[in-house]
């Protein structure tokens, strides 16, 4: 995995399912880390007509199955709030084109993706929907985490950093 600058802050939560058809929901651990892509590589673009910026962040997610039950990630649902006042909803199958199976043999899956806002800060939260072998589903709630830019808006992009 490529990194740039200081290590990214990370947060970890151990969560049980919100709605299940079984009495004891499996435990899924969600780990996230975040960095401003403005620091990672040059993705800030000046919109000529509006003279505004687009801010990009990279986030890394690690999902761990802490239970002995096999589960498969089926869907994601993100809510992305920008301090400019916009609220975006992103839904889709799996993550980054995959629907990973979390089992005793392979209990964890990690991926990274990115998000953009037209403001220098905002928040992101959502749910992951998992499926059990019997076809029942449960949702794992992802608590809000901050999207914060640590550079002045007027600072030009610093170029590629690998």
Coordinates of C-alpha atoms in Angstrom, one line a residue:
X1 CA 0.0 0.0 0.0
X2 CA 1.3 3.5 -0.9
X3 CA 1.5 6.1 1.8
X4 CA 2.7 9.7 1.9
X5 CA 3.7 12.0 4.7
X6 CA 2.7 11.2 8.3
X7 CA 0.7 8.1 9.1
X8 CA -3.0 8.4 8.6
X9 CA -5.2 8.6 11.7
X10 CA -7.3 5.5 12.3
X11 CA -10.4 4.6 14.1
X12 CA -11.7 1.1 15.1
X13 CA -15.1 -0.1 16.1
X14 CA -16.4 -3.5 17.0
X15 CA -20.1 -3.6 16.0
X16 CA -22.9 -6.1 16.1
X17 CA -25.5 -6.2 13.4
X18 CA -28.4 -3.7 13.6
X19 CA -31.1 -6.1 12.3
X20 CA -30.7 -9.9 12.3
X21 CA -32.9 -12.9 12.1
X22 CA -30.7 -14.8 14.5
X23 CA -30.6 -14.1 18.3
X24 CA -26.9 -13.5 18.4
X25 CA -25.5 -11.3 15.6
X26 CA -22.0 -11.9 14.4
X27 CA -19.4 -9.4 15.4
X28 CA -17.7 -7.4 12.6
X29 CA -14.8 -5.0 13.3
X30 CA -14.5 -2.0 11.1
X31 CA -11.2 -0.1 11.0
X32 CA -10.8 3.1 9.0
X33 CA -7.9 5.4 8.2
X34 CA -8.1 8.6 6.3
X35 CA -5.8 11.0 4.5
X36 CA -6.3 14.1 2.4
X37 CA -5.5 13.2 -1.2
X38 CA -4.4 16.7 -1.6
X39 CA -1.4 15.6 0.4
X40 CA -1.2 12.2 -1.3
X41 CA -1.3 13.3 -5.0
X42 CA -2.4 16.2 -7.0
X43 CA -6.2 15.9 -7.3
X44 CA -7.2 19.4 -6.5
X45 CA -8.8 21.0 -9.6
X46 CA -9.6 24.6 -10.1
X47 CA -13.0 25.0 -11.7
X48 CA -12.6 27.9 -14.1
X49 CA -16.2 29.0 -14.2
X50 CA -16.9 28.8 -10.5
X51 CA -13.4 29.4 -9.1
X52 CA -13.9 26.6 -6.6
X53 CA -11.9 23.6 -5.5
X54 CA -12.7 19.9 -5.4
X55 CA -11.2 18.2 -2.3
X56 CA -10.3 14.5 -2.4
X57 CA -9.7 12.1 0.5
X58 CA -8.4 8.5 0.4
X59 CA -9.9 6.2 3.0
X60 CA -8.8 2.7 4.0
X61 CA -11.3 0.2 5.4
X62 CA -10.5 -3.1 7.1
X63 CA -13.4 -5.4 7.9
X64 CA -12.8 -8.3 10.3
X65 CA -15.2 -11.1 11.1
X66 CA -14.7 -11.8 14.9
X67 CA -17.3 -14.6 14.8
X68 CA -17.0 -18.2 13.6
X69 CA -19.9 -17.8 11.1
X70 CA -19.0 -17.3 7.5
X71 CA -20.4 -14.0 6.1
X72 CA -20.2 -12.3 2.7
X73 CA -20.3 -8.5 2.1
X74 CA -23.1 -7.8 -0.4
X75 CA -23.8 -4.1 -0.4
X76 CA -22.5 -0.7 0.8
X77 CA -24.5 2.4 1.6
X78 CA -22.6 5.6 2.3
X79 CA -24.0 9.1 3.2
X80 CA -21.5 11.8 2.5
X81 CA -22.1 15.3 4.0
X82 CA -20.2 18.3 2.8
X83 CA -20.0 21.5 4.9
X84 CA -21.0 23.3 1.7
X85 CA -24.5 21.8 2.5
X86 CA -24.7 18.9 0.2
X87 CA -25.7 15.3 1.2
X88 CA -24.8 12.5 -1.2
X89 CA -26.0 8.9 -1.0
X90 CA -23.8 6.2 -2.6
X91 CA -25.2 2.6 -2.8
X92 CA -23.9 -0.4 -4.6
X93 CA -23.0 -4.0 -4.6
X94 CA -19.9 -4.9 -2.6
X95 CA -16.9 -2.7 -2.4
X96 CA -14.3 -1.9 -5.1
X97 CA -15.9 -4.5 -7.4
X98 CA -15.7 -7.3 -4.9
X99 CA -18.0 -9.1 -2.5
X100 CA -15.5 -10.6 -0.1
X101 CA -16.3 -13.7 2.1
X102 CA -15.1 -13.4 5.7
X103 CA -14.5 -16.8 7.3
X104 CA -12.3 -18.4 10.0
X105 CA -9.7 -19.1 7.3
X106 CA -9.9 -15.5 5.9
X107 CA -11.4 -13.4 8.6
X108 CA -10.4 -9.9 7.2
X109 CA -10.7 -7.9 4.1
X110 CA -9.1 -4.5 3.5
X111 CA -9.6 -2.0 0.7
X112 CA -9.1 1.7 -0.1
X113 CA -11.1 4.1 -2.0
X114 CA -11.6 7.8 -2.3
X115 CA -14.3 10.5 -1.9
X116 CA -14.5 14.1 -3.1
X117 CA -16.2 17.2 -1.7
X118 CA -16.5 20.8 -2.9
X119 CA -15.8 21.9 0.6
X120 CA -12.6 21.5 2.7
X121 CA -14.4 19.3 5.3
X122 CA -17.4 17.1 5.8
X123 CA -18.5 13.7 7.3
X124 CA -19.1 10.3 6.0
X125 CA -21.1 7.3 7.5
X126 CA -23.1 4.4 6.4
X127 CA -23.8 0.7 6.5
X128 CA -22.4 -2.6 5.1
X129 CA -24.9 -5.3 4.4
X130 CA -23.7 -8.9 4.9
X131 CA -25.2 -12.2 4.0
X132 CA -25.1 -15.5 5.9
X133 CA -24.9 -18.9 4.2
X134 CA -28.6 -19.4 4.9
X135 CA -29.5 -16.3 2.9
X136 CA -30.4 -14.0 5.8
X137 CA -28.9 -10.5 5.9
X138 CA -27.7 -8.1 8.5
X139 CA -26.4 -4.5 8.4
X140 CA -23.3 -3.2 10.1
X141 CA -23.5 0.5 10.9
X142 CA -20.4 2.6 10.1
X143 CA -20.2 5.5 12.6
X144 CA -19.5 9.0 11.2
X145 CA -15.9 10.0 10.5
X146 CA -14.5 13.4 9.6
X147 CA -13.2 14.5 6.2
X148 CA -10.9 17.4 7.1
X149 CA -8.4 19.2 4.9
X150 CA -5.3 20.3 6.7
X151 CA -4.1 22.7 4.1
X152 CA -5.2 26.2 3.2
X153 CA -7.5 26.4 0.2
X154 CA -5.1 28.8 -1.6
X155 CA -2.2 26.3 -1.4
X156 CA -1.5 25.0 -4.9
X157 CA -1.3 21.2 -5.4
X158 CA 2.1 19.9 -4.4
X159 CA 2.4 17.2 -7.1
X160 CA 2.9 13.5 -6.9
X161 CA 4.3 11.9 -3.8
X162 CA 4.9 8.2 -3.8

